[in-house]
Coordinates of C-alpha atoms in Angstrom, one line a residue:
M1 CA 41.9 68.9 9.4
K2 CA 41.5 70.3 6.1
S3 CA 44.4 68.6 4.8
I4 CA 42.7 65.5 5.8
L5 CA 40.0 66.3 4.0
N6 CA 41.8 67.2 0.7
L7 CA 44.0 64.0 1.0
I8 CA 40.6 62.2 0.8
K9 CA 39.2 64.0 -2.1
K10 CA 42.3 63.5 -3.9
Y11 CA 42.2 59.6 -4.4
P12 CA 39.0 57.7 -5.4
K13 CA 36.5 56.0 -3.2
S14 CA 37.8 52.7 -4.7
F15 CA 41.4 53.2 -3.3
W16 CA 40.0 54.0 0.1
L17 CA 38.2 50.5 0.0
I18 CA 41.0 49.0 -0.9
V19 CA 43.2 50.6 2.2
A20 CA 40.3 49.8 4.6
I21 CA 40.3 45.9 3.3
I22 CA 44.1 46.0 3.9
L23 CA 43.6 47.3 7.7
V24 CA 41.2 44.9 8.4
V25 CA 43.3 42.1 7.1
V26 CA 46.2 43.5 9.1
V27 CA 44.4 43.6 12.4
M28 CA 42.9 40.1 11.9
L29 CA 46.3 38.6 11.5
F30 CA 47.6 40.4 14.5
F31 CA 44.9 39.1 16.8
K32 CA 45.4 35.4 15.0
N33 CA 49.0 35.7 15.8
K34 CA 48.2 36.7 19.5
N35 CA 46.0 33.7 19.7
T36 CA 48.3 31.0 18.2
G37 CA 51.8 32.2 19.6
N38 CA 51.7 29.5 22.2
R39 CA 49.9 26.7 19.8
T40 CA 51.8 23.8 18.6
I41 CA 51.9 20.7 16.6
K42 CA 53.0 17.3 17.8
I43 CA 55.7 15.9 15.6
S44 CA 54.9 12.4 13.9
H45 CA 56.2 10.5 10.6
S46 CA 53.9 10.5 7.8
D47 CA 53.7 10.4 3.8
F48 CA 55.3 13.6 2.0
V49 CA 53.5 13.8 -1.5
N50 CA 54.2 17.0 -3.7
Q51 CA 52.4 17.4 -6.6
V52 CA 51.3 20.1 -9.3
S53 CA 47.7 20.2 -10.4
V54 CA 46.5 21.4 -13.6
S55 CA 43.6 20.8 -16.0
G56 CA 43.7 19.8 -19.7
K57 CA 42.2 18.7 -22.4
V58 CA 42.2 15.0 -24.4
V59 CA 43.8 15.0 -27.4
A60 CA 45.1 12.7 -30.2
A61 CA 48.7 11.5 -29.7
E62 CA 49.2 12.3 -33.5
K63 CA 46.8 14.1 -35.7
V64 CA 48.0 15.2 -39.5
D65 CA 46.2 17.1 -42.5
L66 CA 47.0 15.2 -45.7
G67 CA 47.1 16.5 -49.3
F68 CA 48.5 15.4 -52.7
K69 CA 52.1 16.8 -53.8
N70 CA 51.2 17.2 -57.4
E71 CA 48.2 19.1 -59.0
G72 CA 45.8 16.4 -60.7
I73 CA 42.4 15.0 -61.4
I74 CA 41.1 12.9 -58.5
E75 CA 40.6 9.4 -59.9
K76 CA 39.9 7.8 -56.8
V77 CA 38.8 7.9 -53.3
F78 CA 38.7 4.6 -51.1
F79 CA 37.4 5.8 -47.9
S80 CA 34.5 8.3 -46.8
V81 CA 33.4 9.9 -43.3
G82 CA 30.3 11.1 -41.7
G83 CA 31.0 13.5 -38.9
G84 CA 33.4 13.6 -36.3
A85 CA 35.9 11.1 -35.1
E86 CA 33.6 8.1 -34.2
A87 CA 31.9 8.5 -37.5
G88 CA 35.5 8.0 -39.4
Q89 CA 37.0 4.9 -40.9
F90 CA 40.0 3.3 -39.3
V91 CA 43.0 2.8 -41.8
K92 CA 46.3 1.1 -41.4
A93 CA 49.4 3.1 -42.2
G94 CA 50.4 3.0 -45.6
A95 CA 46.9 2.6 -46.8
V96 CA 46.0 4.6 -50.0
I97 CA 43.0 6.9 -49.1
A98 CA 42.9 8.8 -52.6
A99 CA 44.6 8.9 -55.8
I100 CA 45.1 11.2 -58.8
D101 CA 46.1 10.3 -62.5
A102 CA 49.7 9.1 -62.1
G103 CA 49.9 7.5 -65.7
D104 CA 53.3 8.9 -66.5
A105 CA 55.0 8.4 -63.0
E106 CA 53.9 4.8 -63.2
K107 CA 55.5 4.3 -66.6
D108 CA 58.6 6.0 -65.0
V109 CA 59.0 3.4 -62.1
R110 CA 58.3 0.7 -64.9
D111 CA 61.1 1.9 -66.8
A112 CA 63.3 2.2 -64.0
E113 CA 62.5 -1.3 -63.0
V114 CA 63.8 -2.5 -66.2
A115 CA 66.8 -0.4 -66.1
L116 CA 67.7 -2.1 -62.9
A117 CA 66.8 -5.5 -64.0
S118 CA 69.1 -4.8 -66.9
A119 CA 72.0 -3.6 -65.0
K120 CA 71.9 -6.6 -62.5
L121 CA 72.0 -9.0 -65.6
S122 CA 75.4 -6.9 -67.0
L123 CA 76.7 -7.6 -63.4
Q124 CA 76.0 -11.4 -63.7
K125 CA 77.7 -11.5 -67.1
I126 CA 80.6 -9.9 -65.9
Q127 CA 80.8 -12.0 -63.0
L128 CA 80.7 -15.1 -65.1
K129 CA 82.7 -14.3 -67.9
N130 CA 85.7 -12.7 -65.5
S131 CA 85.4 -15.3 -62.6
N132 CA 89.0 -16.1 -61.4
E133 CA 88.6 -19.8 -62.9
N134 CA 88.1 -18.3 -66.4
L135 CA 90.6 -15.7 -65.9
N136 CA 93.4 -18.1 -64.9
A137 CA 92.5 -20.2 -67.7
D138 CA 92.8 -17.6 -70.4
L139 CA 96.4 -16.3 -68.7
T140 CA 97.7 -20.0 -69.1
K141 CA 96.4 -20.2 -72.6
S142 CA 97.9 -16.9 -73.6
Y143 CA 101.3 -18.2 -72.2
E144 CA 101.0 -21.4 -74.2
D145 CA 100.4 -19.5 -77.4
G146 CA 103.5 -17.3 -76.6
F147 CA 105.6 -20.3 -75.9
N148 CA 104.4 -21.9 -79.4
A149 CA 105.2 -18.5 -81.3
V150 CA 108.6 -18.3 -79.8
S151 CA 109.1 -22.3 -80.8
S152 CA 108.0 -21.7 -84.2
A153 CA 110.0 -18.5 -84.6
F154 CA 113.1 -20.2 -83.7
L155 CA 112.7 -22.9 -86.1
D156 CA 112.2 -20.7 -89.0
L157 CA 114.7 -18.2 -88.1
S158 CA 117.4 -21.0 -87.8
D159 CA 116.7 -21.9 -91.3
I160 CA 116.8 -18.0 -92.3
I161 CA 120.2 -17.4 -90.7
D162 CA 121.7 -20.5 -92.6
G163 CA 119.9 -19.3 -95.8
L164 CA 121.5 -15.7 -95.3
D165 CA 125.0 -16.8 -95.0
D166 CA 124.1 -19.0 -98.6
V167 CA 123.0 -15.7 -99.8
L168 CA 125.9 -13.5 -98.7
S169 CA 128.4 -16.5 -100.0
D170 CA 126.8 -16.6 -103.7
D171 CA 129.2 -15.8 -106.4
N172 CA 127.1 -13.0 -107.8
V173 CA 127.1 -10.9 -104.6
S174 CA 130.4 -11.9 -103.4
D175 CA 133.2 -9.8 -101.9
N176 CA 135.0 -10.0 -105.2
S177 CA 131.8 -9.0 -107.1
A178 CA 131.2 -6.0 -104.9
R179 CA 134.5 -4.8 -105.3
I180 CA 134.2 -5.1 -108.9
S181 CA 130.9 -3.1 -108.8
G182 CA 132.4 -0.5 -107.2
K183 CA 132.0 1.3 -103.6
T184 CA 128.1 1.5 -103.5
A185 CA 128.2 -2.4 -103.9
L186 CA 130.8 -2.8 -101.3
S187 CA 128.6 -0.3 -98.8
Y188 CA 125.5 -2.5 -99.3
R189 CA 127.3 -5.7 -99.0
S190 CA 128.8 -4.3 -95.7
E191 CA 125.7 -3.4 -94.0
A192 CA 123.9 -6.6 -95.0
E193 CA 127.0 -8.5 -93.2
K194 CA 126.8 -6.4 -90.2
L195 CA 123.1 -6.9 -89.8
Y196 CA 123.4 -10.7 -90.6
Y197 CA 126.3 -11.0 -87.5
Q198 CA 123.9 -9.0 -85.3
A199 CA 121.0 -11.1 -86.0
Q200 CA 123.0 -14.3 -85.8
N201 CA 124.4 -13.3 -82.4
L202 CA 121.2 -12.6 -80.6
F203 CA 119.7 -15.5 -82.1
E204 CA 122.4 -17.7 -80.5
A205 CA 122.0 -16.0 -77.2
N206 CA 118.1 -16.1 -77.0
R207 CA 117.9 -19.9 -78.6
K208 CA 120.3 -21.0 -75.7
I209 CA 117.7 -19.6 -73.4
F210 CA 114.8 -21.1 -75.0
R211 CA 116.4 -24.4 -75.0
E212 CA 116.4 -24.4 -71.2
M213 CA 112.8 -23.7 -71.0
N214 CA 109.6 -25.9 -71.8
R215 CA 106.0 -25.6 -71.4
S216 CA 105.9 -25.8 -67.7
S217 CA 108.1 -22.7 -67.3
P218 CA 106.8 -19.8 -65.5
G219 CA 104.8 -17.4 -67.1
A220 CA 107.2 -14.5 -66.6
E221 CA 110.0 -16.6 -68.4
V222 CA 107.5 -17.2 -71.2
E223 CA 106.8 -13.4 -71.1
T224 CA 110.5 -12.6 -71.3
I225 CA 111.6 -14.9 -73.9
A226 CA 108.6 -13.7 -76.2
K227 CA 110.0 -10.1 -75.9
K228 CA 113.5 -11.1 -76.5
T229 CA 112.3 -13.2 -79.7
Y230 CA 110.4 -10.4 -80.9
E231 CA 113.4 -8.2 -80.7
T232 CA 115.3 -10.9 -82.5
A233 CA 112.8 -11.2 -85.5
K234 CA 113.0 -7.5 -85.8
I235 CA 116.9 -7.4 -86.2
F236 CA 116.3 -10.5 -89.1
A237 CA 114.0 -8.4 -90.5
D238 CA 116.5 -5.6 -90.8
A239 CA 119.2 -8.0 -92.0
V240 CA 117.0 -9.7 -94.7
K241 CA 116.2 -6.4 -96.0
S242 CA 119.6 -5.2 -96.2
A243 CA 120.5 -8.1 -98.1
K244 CA 117.7 -7.7 -100.3
N245 CA 119.0 -4.3 -101.1
F246 CA 122.2 -5.4 -101.8
V247 CA 121.2 -7.9 -104.1
D248 CA 118.8 -5.9 -105.9
Y249 CA 121.6 -3.3 -106.5
M250 CA 123.9 -5.8 -108.0
A251 CA 121.2 -7.4 -110.0
E252 CA 120.7 -3.8 -111.7
D253 CA 124.5 -3.0 -112.0
S254 CA 125.1 -6.2 -113.6
N255 CA 122.3 -5.8 -116.7
D256 CA 121.6 -9.8 -115.8
S257 CA 118.7 -9.8 -113.6
S258 CA 117.8 -13.2 -114.4
S259 CA 121.1 -14.5 -112.7
F260 CA 119.9 -12.7 -109.3
S261 CA 116.0 -14.1 -109.7
D262 CA 116.8 -17.2 -106.8
L263 CA 118.1 -15.1 -104.6
K264 CA 115.4 -12.6 -104.8
T265 CA 112.9 -15.3 -104.5
T266 CA 114.7 -16.4 -101.6
L267 CA 114.9 -13.1 -99.8
S268 CA 111.2 -12.1 -100.4
D269 CA 110.1 -15.7 -98.9
Y270 CA 112.2 -15.0 -95.6
T271 CA 110.8 -11.6 -95.4
D272 CA 107.2 -12.8 -95.6
T273 CA 108.3 -15.6 -92.9
V274 CA 109.8 -13.0 -90.3
S275 CA 106.9 -10.7 -91.1
E276 CA 104.4 -13.5 -90.1
H277 CA 106.6 -14.1 -86.7
L278 CA 106.6 -10.6 -85.9
T279 CA 102.9 -10.8 -86.1
E280 CA 102.8 -13.9 -84.0
L281 CA 104.9 -12.7 -81.4
I282 CA 103.4 -9.3 -80.9
T283 CA 100.0 -10.8 -80.6
A284 CA 101.3 -13.4 -77.9
E285 CA 102.8 -10.6 -76.0
T286 CA 99.6 -8.4 -76.2
N287 CA 97.5 -11.3 -75.2
I288 CA 99.5 -12.1 -71.9
K289 CA 99.5 -8.3 -71.3
N290 CA 95.8 -8.1 -71.8
Y291 CA 94.8 -11.4 -69.7
K292 CA 97.0 -10.1 -66.7
D293 CA 95.5 -6.4 -66.8
A294 CA 92.3 -8.4 -67.1
F295 CA 92.6 -9.2 -62.9
T296 CA 92.6 -5.3 -62.7
D297 CA 90.2 -4.5 -65.2
T298 CA 88.0 -7.5 -64.0
S299 CA 87.9 -5.4 -60.4
L300 CA 87.1 -2.1 -62.3
D301 CA 84.6 -3.5 -64.2
L302 CA 82.7 -5.2 -61.1
E303 CA 82.9 -1.8 -59.7
D304 CA 81.6 0.1 -62.2
A305 CA 78.8 -2.4 -62.7
F306 CA 78.1 -2.1 -59.0
L307 CA 77.7 1.5 -59.4
S308 CA 75.3 1.4 -62.3
I309 CA 73.1 -0.9 -60.0
K310 CA 73.2 1.8 -57.2
Q311 CA 72.4 4.1 -59.9
R312 CA 69.7 2.4 -61.2
E313 CA 68.6 1.7 -57.7
N314 CA 68.7 5.5 -56.9
A315 CA 66.5 5.8 -60.0
L316 CA 63.9 3.3 -59.3
S317 CA 63.8 5.1 -55.6
D318 CA 63.3 8.5 -57.2
A319 CA 60.8 7.6 -59.7
R320 CA 59.0 5.5 -56.8
N321 CA 59.0 8.6 -54.7
K322 CA 57.7 10.6 -57.5
L323 CA 54.9 8.2 -57.6
S324 CA 53.7 8.4 -54.3
D325 CA 53.1 12.3 -54.8
Y326 CA 50.3 11.1 -56.8
Y327 CA 48.5 9.6 -53.5
I328 CA 47.5 10.2 -50.3
R329 CA 48.7 7.5 -47.7
A330 CA 48.1 7.0 -44.1
S331 CA 51.1 8.0 -42.2
F332 CA 50.2 5.8 -39.4
D333 CA 47.6 3.6 -37.9
G334 CA 44.5 5.9 -37.2
V335 CA 41.0 7.1 -38.2
I336 CA 40.1 9.3 -41.0
T337 CA 38.1 12.1 -39.6
K338 CA 37.6 14.5 -42.6
I339 CA 38.0 13.8 -46.4
D340 CA 37.4 16.6 -48.8
A341 CA 38.6 15.0 -52.1
K342 CA 35.9 14.2 -54.8
V343 CA 36.3 12.1 -57.7
G344 CA 36.7 14.3 -60.9
E345 CA 37.9 17.4 -58.9
I346 CA 41.2 18.9 -59.7
A347 CA 43.4 18.6 -56.7
S348 CA 45.7 21.5 -56.0
A349 CA 49.3 20.8 -54.9
N350 CA 49.7 20.5 -51.0
K351 CA 46.3 21.4 -50.3
P352 CA 44.7 19.5 -46.9
L353 CA 42.1 17.3 -48.1
V354 CA 42.6 14.5 -45.3
T355 CA 42.6 14.5 -41.9
L356 CA 44.0 11.5 -40.0
M357 CA 44.1 11.1 -36.2
S358 CA 45.6 8.3 -34.3
A359 CA 43.2 5.8 -33.0
G360 CA 43.1 4.6 -29.7
T361 CA 46.6 6.6 -28.3
F362 CA 45.3 9.8 -26.7
Q363 CA 47.6 12.4 -24.6
I364 CA 46.4 15.2 -22.2
E365 CA 47.3 18.6 -23.4
S366 CA 47.8 21.1 -20.8
Y367 CA 49.5 24.2 -19.7
V368 CA 51.7 24.9 -16.4
P369 CA 52.5 28.0 -14.7
E370 CA 56.2 29.4 -14.7
V371 CA 56.3 29.2 -11.0
N372 CA 55.5 25.1 -11.2
I373 CA 57.1 24.2 -14.7
A374 CA 60.8 23.6 -13.0
L375 CA 59.6 20.8 -10.7
I376 CA 57.9 19.0 -13.8
K377 CA 60.4 16.4 -15.6
E378 CA 59.7 14.2 -18.3
G379 CA 58.5 10.7 -17.3
A380 CA 57.0 12.1 -14.1
P381 CA 53.7 9.9 -13.2
A382 CA 50.2 11.7 -12.9
K383 CA 46.7 10.9 -11.7
V384 CA 44.4 11.6 -14.0
T385 CA 40.6 12.2 -13.6
L386 CA 38.0 13.0 -16.5
D387 CA 35.0 15.1 -16.2
A388 CA 33.0 12.5 -18.3
Y389 CA 33.4 9.9 -15.5
G390 CA 33.5 12.1 -12.5
E391 CA 36.4 12.7 -9.8
N392 CA 36.3 9.1 -8.4
V393 CA 37.3 7.2 -11.6
F394 CA 41.2 7.6 -12.0
F395 CA 43.5 7.0 -15.1
S396 CA 47.5 7.0 -15.0
A397 CA 49.7 8.8 -17.2
K398 CA 53.0 10.0 -17.6
V399 CA 54.6 13.2 -18.6
A400 CA 55.5 12.6 -22.2
S401 CA 57.0 16.2 -23.4
I402 CA 57.6 19.7 -22.4
D403 CA 57.4 22.5 -24.8
P404 CA 60.9 24.9 -24.0
A405 CA 59.1 27.8 -25.3
E406 CA 56.4 30.0 -23.3
T407 CA 52.7 30.5 -24.0
I408 CA 51.1 33.5 -22.5
R409 CA 47.4 32.5 -21.4
D410 CA 45.5 35.1 -19.8
G411 CA 48.8 37.2 -19.1
V412 CA 50.3 34.6 -17.3
S413 CA 53.8 32.8 -18.4
T414 CA 52.7 29.3 -18.9
Y415 CA 54.4 26.0 -20.5
R416 CA 52.6 23.4 -22.5
I417 CA 53.0 19.9 -21.6
K418 CA 51.6 16.5 -23.0
L419 CA 51.2 13.6 -20.8
Q420 CA 50.8 10.2 -22.1
F421 CA 48.0 7.5 -20.6
D422 CA 50.0 4.6 -19.9
S423 CA 47.4 2.2 -21.5
E424 CA 44.6 2.2 -24.3
D425 CA 40.8 2.8 -23.0
D426 CA 38.0 2.7 -25.1
R427 CA 36.2 5.3 -22.4
I428 CA 38.6 8.2 -23.4
K429 CA 37.8 10.3 -26.2
S430 CA 39.3 13.2 -27.9
G431 CA 38.1 16.6 -26.5
M432 CA 37.3 15.4 -22.9
T433 CA 38.4 17.5 -20.0
A434 CA 41.0 16.2 -17.8
N435 CA 42.1 17.1 -14.1
V436 CA 45.8 16.0 -13.4
S437 CA 48.0 15.8 -10.6
I438 CA 51.5 15.2 -11.3
I439 CA 53.6 13.6 -8.7
I440 CA 56.6 15.6 -8.1
F441 CA 58.0 13.4 -5.3
N442 CA 56.3 10.8 -2.8
K443 CA 58.4 10.1 0.3
E444 CA 56.8 7.7 3.0
N445 CA 57.4 8.0 6.6
V446 CA 59.1 11.1 7.2
I447 CA 58.7 14.3 9.5
V448 CA 57.0 17.0 7.5
L449 CA 56.0 20.8 9.1
P450 CA 54.9 23.9 7.5
G451 CA 57.2 25.9 6.0
G452 CA 56.0 29.0 8.2
V453 CA 57.6 27.3 11.6
V454 CA 61.0 27.4 10.1
F455 CA 63.2 30.4 10.8
Q456 CA 67.0 31.2 9.9
E457 CA 69.5 32.7 12.2
A458 CA 73.3 33.1 11.0
G459 CA 72.6 30.8 7.8
K460 CA 71.0 28.2 9.7
N461 CA 67.3 26.7 10.0
F462 CA 65.6 26.1 13.4
V463 CA 62.2 25.7 14.7
Q464 CA 61.0 26.2 18.3
V465 CA 60.2 23.6 20.3
K466 CA 57.8 23.5 23.5
E467 CA 59.4 21.3 26.3
E468 CA 58.0 21.1 29.9
G469 CA 56.3 24.3 29.4
K470 CA 59.6 26.1 28.2
I471 CA 60.1 26.9 24.4
S472 CA 63.7 26.6 23.1
N473 CA 65.3 27.3 19.5
R474 CA 66.1 23.5 17.9
E475 CA 68.5 23.7 14.7
I476 CA 67.4 21.2 12.1
L477 CA 68.2 19.8 8.6
L478 CA 65.9 20.3 5.8
G479 CA 65.2 17.8 2.8
E480 CA 62.8 18.2 0.1
V481 CA 60.2 21.3 -0.3
S482 CA 56.8 20.9 -1.6
S483 CA 54.9 23.7 -4.0
L484 CA 52.7 24.2 -1.1
G485 CA 55.5 25.3 1.2
Q486 CA 55.8 22.1 3.4
V487 CA 59.2 21.1 4.3
E488 CA 60.9 17.9 5.1
V489 CA 62.8 17.7 8.2
V490 CA 65.7 15.2 7.9
E491 CA 67.3 15.8 11.3
G492 CA 66.8 17.7 14.6
L493 CA 63.1 16.4 15.6
A494 CA 61.6 13.4 17.0
D495 CA 58.1 11.8 17.1
G496 CA 56.2 13.3 20.0
E497 CA 57.7 16.5 20.0
E498 CA 55.9 19.6 20.2
V499 CA 56.9 22.8 17.6
V500 CA 55.5 25.8 18.1
L501 CA 53.2 27.3 15.1
N502 CA 54.0 30.8 15.1
P503 CA 57.6 31.4 16.1
N504 CA 57.7 35.3 15.5
A505 CA 54.9 35.5 18.0
L506 CA 57.0 34.7 21.0
K507 CA 60.2 36.8 20.1

């Protein structure tokens, strides 16, 4: 007896009160089971709705705090508000709400616009100047000029080759005169003769090629003969120079310079003539090459011009983005609910001055307990009532989002969800309390039983069926299970059959 009293004293009265309540509940359940052991329910098809009920609050679908990205003096405020969302002003997306001094930024935009226009004009000039039509015309003209240069060169070179023959046949510079003068004179004459014959042979070979050509010859042939003629003219220049050196030596050696003056004049004229043709031929070659390269260069010039335009476009975009930092603009259609900006004040960078809330589009923010969150999917339909209009006024909505991170509320793990109203309704206001029933599934014309009537044996599901006063076990196949513990029976039962409510009481 003492031990019992000591045990009672060991624990507080609140503990024994709880124990007493538990004993009462156990006794009540025992007698309830005794009384319901033979109770049954009659099977009939019905609708099976599973839903999760939560409460929440109406919030704006979008709500942002806006400020200037730059510091500056506030120049203009284009809107004002009274108190609360209903006293605010509606604005369209992109509307300027307030502005600070942006003189320098505006100038940068104007300069960038001018630079872009200039780059586009340069592109047009390149396209006009270097069109395929113009390039082809220039190349054709360069081939014509090359043909004319070759033709002119051959006319004069023909005279020069004959003239050099006459010079070397003159008595004053004849082979005999050179022998009389000595070895140096003979050396000069030998070099002059050698170059003369080289020039003559090359001239004859190339003139033969040129005679088979005309102004309609392919450009590649014109380019080739122009190069060959240029090389021929170089040999002529060397031959004339060598002959001139021989004549000058003989004149000095003879002490009778006047007898050689005509030869010197002739050779000097030949030098000038060959020099002119060399210039004309190299110019023709250069022009042909340049106009051929122009096709490739034009492509590069156009690419460079397009890149220049892209750079100017980027610069303009950057300038406009920087200019936008001097304005507060509405990021969506909505209602301004707060403005702290005043003209003349200095605005700090990134300090919120304006609150904008989306107009007409509202959501419900709610928190679902962890035990139910797995049942809810995005897009699930829901029925909503608002306390402001009572439980008989319904609104429809859908689950718009489910926050993956948990939120602890009153010590319970919950997950924030947002539901979007299916349509706009002027009766819906931000801040209203909402009661939400999220439909998990809705099956029509199925058999539904309380989960407690089902028991398992050997991994299979059974219920106890009462037939003609006798009770037997019946295997069943289950389908959906509701959050309230009801189960769908897919196979094993038919309408009118009786199922025992408390199968454990009869075991």
